[in-house]
PDB file of C-alpha atoms in Angstrom:
ATOM      1  CA  MET A  22      -8.001  16.935  66.165  1.00 49.00           C
ATOM      2  CA  SER A  23     -10.240  15.929  63.212  1.00 54.00           C
ATOM      3  CA  ARG A  24      -8.013  16.994  59.947  1.00 62.00           C
ATOM      4  CA  CYS A  25      -9.180  20.103  57.919  1.00 63.00           C
ATOM      5  CA  MET A  26      -9.741  19.639  54.056  1.00 63.00           C
ATOM      6  CA  ARG A  27      -7.009  21.479  51.773  1.00 67.00           C
ATOM      7  CA  PRO A  28      -8.008  24.961  50.923  1.00 65.00           C
ATOM      8  CA  GLY A  29      -8.108  25.313  47.321  1.00 69.00           C
ATOM      9  CA  PRO A  30      -7.209  28.244  45.452  1.00 76.00           C
ATOM     10  CA  ILE A  31      -7.962  31.137  45.315  1.00 78.00           C
ATOM     11  CA  THR A  32     -10.054  32.239  41.719  1.00 80.00           C
ATOM     12  CA  SER A  33     -12.022  35.206  40.239  1.00 79.00           C
ATOM     13  CA  ASN A  34     -15.210  33.617  41.828  1.00 83.00           C
ATOM     14  CA  GLY A  35     -15.837  35.494  45.416  1.00 82.00           C
ATOM     15  CA  TYR A  36     -18.525  32.596  46.705  1.00 81.00           C
ATOM     16  CA  LEU A  37     -15.706  29.866  46.187  1.00 86.00           C
ATOM     17  CA  ASN A  38     -12.585  32.332  47.926  1.00 83.00           C
ATOM     18  CA  PHE A  39     -14.672  32.922  51.081  1.00 86.00           C
ATOM     19  CA  LEU A  40     -15.722  29.182  51.100  1.00 84.00           C
ATOM     20  CA  ARG A  41     -12.227  28.477  51.354  1.00 84.00           C
ATOM     21  CA  GLU A  42     -11.549  30.506  54.189  1.00 84.00           C
ATOM     22  CA  PHE A  43     -14.677  29.536  55.684  1.00 84.00           C
ATOM     23  CA  ARG A  44     -13.292  25.509  55.093  1.00 84.00           C
ATOM     24  CA  LYS A  45     -10.675  26.312  57.144  1.00 82.00           C
ATOM     25  CA  LYS A  46     -12.421  27.977  60.607  1.00 81.00           C
ATOM     26  CA  CYS A  47     -14.763  24.787  60.367  1.00 79.00           C
ATOM     27  CA  CYS A  48     -12.719  21.844  60.275  1.00 77.00           C
ATOM     28  CA  GLY A  49     -14.732  19.492  62.057  1.00 75.00           C
ATOM     29  CA  MET A  50     -17.258  19.462  59.593  1.00 80.00           C
ATOM     30  CA  SER A  51     -17.949  17.003  56.415  1.00 83.00           C
ATOM     31  CA  ALA A  52     -17.549  18.530  52.639  1.00 82.00           C
ATOM     32  CA  VAL A  53     -21.958  18.387  52.015  1.00 85.00           C
ATOM     33  CA  GLU A  54     -22.377  20.555  55.195  1.00 86.00           C
ATOM     34  CA  THR A  55     -19.585  22.761  54.907  1.00 84.00           C
ATOM     35  CA  VAL A  56     -21.379  23.903  51.553  1.00 85.00           C
ATOM     36  CA  ARG A  57     -24.723  24.157  53.319  1.00 87.00           C
ATOM     37  CA  GLN A  58     -23.326  26.549  55.985  1.00 86.00           C
ATOM     38  CA  GLY A  59     -21.077  27.914  53.744  1.00 83.00           C
ATOM     39  CA  ALA A  60     -24.018  29.164  51.331  1.00 86.00           C
ATOM     40  CA  LYS A  61     -25.993  30.644  54.983  1.00 87.00           C
ATOM     41  CA  ALA A  62     -22.826  32.596  56.190  1.00 86.00           C
ATOM     42  CA  TRP A  63     -22.339  33.821  52.262  1.00 87.00           C
ATOM     43  CA  ASN A  64     -25.784  35.277  52.101  1.00 87.00           C
ATOM     44  CA  ARG A  65     -25.275  37.092  55.696  1.00 87.00           C
ATOM     45  CA  LEU A  66     -22.551  38.849  54.497  1.00 88.00           C
ATOM     46  CA  SER A  67     -22.874  42.677  52.801  1.00 89.00           C
ATOM     47  CA  CYS A  68     -21.909  44.079  49.788  1.00 89.00           C
ATOM     48  CA  LYS A  69     -19.130  45.463  50.729  1.00 88.00           C
ATOM     49  CA  GLN A  70     -17.753  42.564  52.052  1.00 87.00           C
ATOM     50  CA  LYS A  71     -18.823  39.783  48.999  1.00 87.00           C
ATOM     51  CA  ALA A  72     -16.815  42.441  47.553  1.00 87.00           C
ATOM     52  CA  LYS A  73     -13.277  41.803  49.111  1.00 86.00           C
ATOM     53  CA  TYR A  74     -13.245  38.339  48.859  1.00 84.00           C
ATOM     54  CA  ARG A  75     -14.114  38.641  44.786  1.00 85.00           C
ATOM     55  CA  GLN A  76     -11.899  41.062  44.715  1.00 84.00           C
ATOM     56  CA  MET A  77      -8.838  39.088  45.824  1.00 80.00           C
ATOM     57  CA  ALA A  78      -7.954  37.286  42.919  1.00 69.00           C
ATOM     58  CA  CYS A  79      -7.205  40.887  41.564  1.00 73.00           C
ATOM     59  CA  LYS A  80      -4.891  41.123  44.792  1.00 68.00           C
ATOM     60  CA  ARG A  81      -2.990  38.115  44.335  1.00 63.00           C
ATOM     61  CA  PRO A  82       0.507  37.554  43.131  1.00 57.00           C
ATOM     62  CA  ARG A  83       0.991  36.515  39.285  1.00 57.00           C
ATOM     63  CA  ARG A  84       3.175  33.463  39.752  1.00 55.00           C
ATOM     64  CA  LYS A  85       6.176  33.965  37.774  1.00 49.00           C
ATOM     65  CA  LYS A  86       7.946  30.842  35.416  1.00 46.00           C
ATOM     66  CA  ARG A  87      11.207  29.891  37.051  1.00 47.00           C
ATOM     67  CA  ARG A  88      13.822  29.958  34.956  1.00 50.00           C
ATOM     68  CA  SER A  89      16.451  27.061  35.621  1.00 42.00           C
ATOM     69  CA  CYS A  90      19.632  28.573  36.183  1.00 42.00           C
ATOM     70  CA  ARG A  91      21.613  25.716  34.767  1.00 53.00           C
ATOM     71  CA  PRO A  92      24.135  26.878  31.704  1.00 55.00           C
ATOM     72  CA  LYS A  93      22.448  24.508  29.334  1.00 60.00           C
ATOM     73  CA  ARG A  94      24.863  21.515  28.252  1.00 66.00           C
ATOM     74  CA  ARG A  95      26.504  21.423  24.996  1.00 66.00           C
ATOM     75  CA  ARG A  96      26.053  19.078  23.067  1.00 65.00           C
ATOM     76  CA  ARG A  97      29.797  17.659  21.667  1.00 63.00           C
ATOM     77  CA  SER A  98      28.780  16.704  18.081  1.00 59.00           C
ATOM     78  CA  CYS A  99      32.370  16.424  17.259  1.00 59.00           C
ATOM     79  CA  ARG A 100      33.316  13.582  19.709  1.00 64.00           C
ATOM     80  CA  PRO A 101      36.247  11.802  18.302  1.00 63.00           C
ATOM     81  CA  LYS A 102      34.862   8.888  17.986  1.00 68.00           C
ATOM     82  CA  ARG A 103      36.531   5.640  19.973  1.00 70.00           C
ATOM     83  CA  ARG A 104      38.413   3.006  17.838  1.00 69.00           C
ATOM     84  CA  LYS A 105      38.061  -0.347  17.933  1.00 66.00           C
ATOM     85  CA  ARG A 106      40.283  -2.567  19.144  1.00 67.00           C
ATOM     86  CA  ARG A 107      41.579  -4.822  16.867  1.00 66.00           C
ATOM     87  CA  GLY A 108      42.624  -8.530  17.308  1.00 63.00           C
ATOM     88  CA  CYS A 109      45.903  -9.996  16.330  1.00 62.00           C
ATOM     89  CA  ARG A 110      44.969  -9.748  13.060  1.00 69.00           C
ATOM     90  CA  PRO A 111      47.847 -10.505  10.619  1.00 65.00           C
ATOM     91  CA  LYS A 112      49.209  -7.448   8.853  1.00 70.00           C
ATOM     92  CA  ARG A 113      48.267  -7.027   4.955  1.00 74.00           C
ATOM     93  CA  ARG A 114      51.385  -7.410   2.150  1.00 72.00           C
ATOM     94  CA  ARG A 115      51.752  -4.359   0.390  1.00 71.00           C
ATOM     95  CA  ARG A 116      51.098  -4.667  -3.250  1.00 69.00           C
ATOM     96  CA  SER A 117      54.237  -4.579  -4.973  1.00 63.00           C
ATOM     97  CA  GLY A 118      54.509  -0.991  -7.235  1.00 61.00           C
ATOM     98  CA  CYS A 119      55.944  -3.027 -10.382  1.00 61.00           C
ATOM     99  CA  ARG A 120      52.894  -5.585 -11.338  1.00 64.00           C
ATOM    100  CA  ARG A 121      51.708  -5.969 -14.606  1.00 70.00           C
ATOM    101  CA  LYS A 122      49.653  -4.476 -15.881  1.00 68.00           C
ATOM    102  CA  ARG A 123      46.611  -6.181 -17.441  1.00 75.00           C
ATOM    103  CA  ARG A 124      45.760  -5.150 -20.941  1.00 73.00           C
ATOM    104  CA  PRO A 125      42.434  -4.053 -21.771  1.00 69.00           C
ATOM    105  CA  LYS A 126      40.088  -6.470 -22.989  1.00 70.00           C
ATOM    106  CA  ARG A 127      38.758  -6.216 -26.396  1.00 66.00           C
ATOM    107  CA  ARG A 128      35.199  -5.580 -27.163  1.00 64.00           C
ATOM    108  CA  SER A 129      32.621  -8.000 -28.652  1.00 58.00           C
ATOM    109  CA  CYS A 130      31.904  -6.706 -32.515  1.00 60.00           C
ATOM    110  CA  ARG A 131      28.697  -8.207 -32.181  1.00 64.00           C
ATOM    111  CA  PRO A 132      25.498  -5.544 -33.140  1.00 61.00           C
ATOM    112  CA  LYS A 133      23.649  -4.569 -30.313  1.00 68.00           C
ATOM    113  CA  ARG A 134      19.926  -5.131 -30.325  1.00 71.00           C
ATOM    114  CA  ARG A 135      18.078  -3.223 -31.476  1.00 70.00           C
ATOM    115  CA  ARG A 136      14.917  -1.927 -29.249  1.00 69.00           C
ATOM    116  CA  ARG A 137      11.296  -2.084 -30.824  1.00 64.00           C
ATOM    117  CA  ARG A 138       9.352   0.237 -30.271  1.00 64.00           C
ATOM    118  CA  CYS A 139       6.027   0.767 -28.787  1.00 59.00           C
ATOM    119  CA  GLY A 140       4.267   0.769 -32.729  1.00 56.00           C
ATOM    120  CA  SER A 141       5.721  -2.467 -34.386  1.00 53.00           C
ATOM    121  CA  ARG A 142       5.093  -4.693 -31.933  1.00 60.00           C
ATOM    122  CA  ARG A 143       3.693  -8.125 -32.866  1.00 60.00           C
ATOM    123  CA  LYS A 144      -0.303  -8.171 -32.330  1.00 61.00           C
ATOM    124  CA  ARG A 145      -0.987 -11.122 -30.576  1.00 66.00           C
ATOM    125  CA  CYS A 146      -2.366 -14.257 -31.714  1.00 68.00           C
ATOM    126  CA  MET A 147      -5.735 -15.487 -29.957  1.00 66.00           C
ATOM    127  CA  LYS A 148      -5.162 -18.660 -28.436  1.00 72.00           C
ATOM    128  CA  PRO A 149      -6.730 -21.554 -31.179  1.00 69.00           C
ATOM    129  CA  GLY A 150      -8.834 -23.864 -29.966  1.00 73.00           C
ATOM    130  CA  PRO A 151      -8.586 -27.521 -29.493  1.00 81.00           C
ATOM    131  CA  VAL A 152      -9.279 -29.549 -33.135  1.00 80.00           C
ATOM    132  CA  THR A 153     -13.097 -30.592 -32.969  1.00 83.00           C
ATOM    133  CA  ALA A 154     -15.436 -33.128 -34.564  1.00 80.00           C
ATOM    134  CA  ASN A 155     -16.962 -30.002 -36.621  1.00 85.00           C
ATOM    135  CA  ALA A 156     -15.251 -29.536 -39.846  1.00 83.00           C
ATOM    136  CA  TYR A 157     -16.351 -25.501 -39.961  1.00 83.00           C
ATOM    137  CA  LEU A 158     -14.988 -24.673 -35.960  1.00 87.00           C
ATOM    138  CA  ASN A 159     -11.667 -26.527 -37.693  1.00 82.00           C
ATOM    139  CA  PHE A 160     -10.982 -24.467 -40.222  1.00 88.00           C
ATOM    140  CA  LEU A 161     -12.439 -21.006 -38.025  1.00 84.00           C
ATOM    141  CA  ARG A 162      -9.201 -22.305 -35.961  1.00 86.00           C
ATOM    142  CA  ALA A 163      -6.403 -21.916 -38.857  1.00 87.00           C
ATOM    143  CA  TYR A 164      -8.093 -19.268 -39.684  1.00 86.00           C
ATOM    144  CA  ARG A 165      -7.495 -17.301 -37.043  1.00 85.00           C
ATOM    145  CA  ARG A 166      -4.194 -17.834 -36.522  1.00 85.00           C
ATOM    146  CA  ARG A 167      -3.533 -16.547 -39.683  1.00 86.00           C
ATOM    147  CA  HIS A 168      -5.040 -12.986 -39.433  1.00 85.00           C
ATOM    148  CA  CYS A 169      -4.186 -12.592 -35.824  1.00 82.00           C
ATOM    149  CA  GLY A 170      -4.838  -8.773 -35.717  1.00 81.00           C
ATOM    150  CA  LEU A 171      -9.145  -8.931 -36.353  1.00 84.00           C
ATOM    151  CA  SER A 172     -11.449  -9.293 -33.208  1.00 87.00           C
ATOM    152  CA  PRO A 173     -13.313 -12.851 -32.377  1.00 84.00           C
ATOM    153  CA  GLN A 174     -16.669 -10.929 -33.901  1.00 88.00           C
ATOM    154  CA  GLU A 175     -14.548 -10.082 -37.483  1.00 88.00           C
ATOM    155  CA  THR A 176     -12.648 -13.409 -37.763  1.00 85.00           C
ATOM    156  CA  VAL A 177     -16.273 -15.098 -37.208  1.00 86.00           C
ATOM    157  CA  LYS A 178     -17.566 -12.933 -40.007  1.00 88.00           C
ATOM    158  CA  LYS A 179     -14.888 -12.796 -42.416  1.00 88.00           C
ATOM    159  CA  GLY A 180     -14.518 -16.922 -41.781  1.00 85.00           C
ATOM    160  CA  ALA A 181     -17.755 -18.041 -42.494  1.00 89.00           C
ATOM    161  CA  ARG A 182     -17.504 -16.069 -46.072  1.00 90.00           C
ATOM    162  CA  ARG A 183     -14.259 -17.623 -46.405  1.00 88.00           C
ATOM    163  CA  TRP A 184     -15.474 -21.126 -45.673  1.00 89.00           C
ATOM    164  CA  CYS A 185     -18.303 -20.574 -48.184  1.00 91.00           C
ATOM    165  CA  SER A 186     -16.219 -19.815 -50.762  1.00 89.00           C
ATOM    166  CA  LEU A 187     -14.190 -22.738 -50.257  1.00 86.00           C
ATOM    167  CA  ALA A 188     -14.026 -25.291 -53.072  1.00 89.00           C
ATOM    168  CA  PRO A 189     -15.136 -28.816 -51.114  1.00 86.00           C
ATOM    169  CA  GLU A 190     -10.955 -30.219 -52.460  1.00 84.00           C
ATOM    170  CA  CYS A 191     -10.205 -28.112 -49.989  1.00 86.00           C
ATOM    171  CA  LYS A 192     -12.613 -28.723 -47.468  1.00 84.00           C
ATOM    172  CA  ARG A 193     -11.218 -32.019 -47.413  1.00 83.00           C
ATOM    173  CA  ARG A 194      -8.940 -31.633 -45.174  1.00 82.00           C
ATOM    174  CA  TYR A 195     -11.178 -30.170 -42.285  1.00 84.00           C
ATOM    175  CA  MET A 196     -13.633 -33.410 -42.729  1.00 83.00           C
ATOM    176  CA  ARG A 197     -10.598 -35.620 -42.821  1.00 83.00           C
ATOM    177  CA  GLN A 198      -9.857 -33.594 -38.990  1.00 80.00           C
ATOM    178  CA  ALA A 199     -13.388 -34.084 -38.014  1.00 80.00           C
ATOM    179  CA  CYS A 200     -13.817 -38.028 -38.817  1.00 82.00           C
ATOM    180  CA  LYS A 201     -11.031 -38.748 -36.409  1.00 78.00           C
ATOM    181  CA  MET A 202     -11.812 -36.161 -34.212  1.00 75.00           C
ATOM    182  CA  SER A 203     -15.680 -37.912 -33.446  1.00 75.00           C
ATOM    183  CA  LYS A 204     -16.579 -39.983 -31.366  1.00 70.00           C
ATOM    184  CA  SER A 205     -19.727 -41.683 -33.452  1.00 72.00           C
ATOM    185  CA  LYS A 206     -19.879 -44.809 -35.019  1.00 66.00           C
ATOM    186  CA  ARG A 207     -22.426 -44.003 -37.534  1.00 68.00           C
ATOM    187  CA  LYS A 208     -20.488 -40.377 -38.744  1.00 66.00           C
ATOM    188  CA  LYS A 209     -17.037 -42.576 -39.000  1.00 66.00           C
ATOM    189  CA  ARG A 210     -18.876 -45.354 -41.217  1.00 65.00           C
ATOM    190  CA  SER A 211     -20.232 -42.126 -43.403  1.00 72.00           C
ATOM    191  CA  ALA A 212     -19.199 -41.873 -47.115  1.00 69.00           C
ATOM    192  CA  ILE A 213     -17.525 -38.547 -46.525  1.00 70.00           C
ATOM    193  CA  CYS A 214     -15.364 -40.553 -43.842  1.00 75.00           C
ATOM    194  CA  ARG A 215     -14.550 -43.554 -45.603  1.00 68.00           C
ATOM    195  CA  SER A 216     -13.396 -41.268 -48.888  1.00 70.00           C
ATOM    196  CA  PHE A 217     -10.765 -39.599 -46.949  1.00 62.00           C
ATOM    197  CA  ARG A 218      -8.046 -42.644 -48.196  1.00 50.00           C
ATOM    198  CA  LYS A 219      -5.327 -39.848 -49.662  1.00 50.00           C
ATOM    199  CA  LYS A 220      -3.869 -36.433 -48.515  1.00 51.00           C
ATOM    200  CA  ARG A 221      -4.754 -33.112 -50.249  1.00 50.00           C
ATOM    201  CA  ARG A 222      -3.577 -30.044 -49.286  1.00 51.00           C
ATOM    202  CA  CYS A 223      -5.299 -27.036 -50.254  1.00 50.00           C
TER     203      CYS A 223
END
């Protein structure tokens, strides 16, 4: 005995409903032969016979959702928690009621540090460069420390004006630094570097 194919569900398409019954009658055919022979048989039917299969979907009783008759389990939110068994711990000694009260610690009389406001922050100075063999750059290094609020461009402009207005005695300090940092023997033998015997501060 050849096994019949499982019939599909009843649909709103009349041809598929007819093919469903045709498949039950012709169990020995393959799926391709069933579709071919079923299409030929469908075309031979009259309009009344086709309407019968189209109305099958309307006559089919709708499936009702099964409602479970079991009562819902109530969640026990207030279950008493199981107490863990404690081992043989030694009992804590009760504190005696006549215990001496501790004296309150005296607060230190140091004045509290006042927080600086946002506007009262000190302006950060630019990092001074290293001492070089150039007297002007050594002067500009010291000038940058004194005038922290200036921008790099303003520092160069104002520093150049100040360097030009300095007396030659004041420039000798920075020239002396340049002579010490210089690696060239020719510069060290010059008359300016030889003349720096006494320290003069401006």
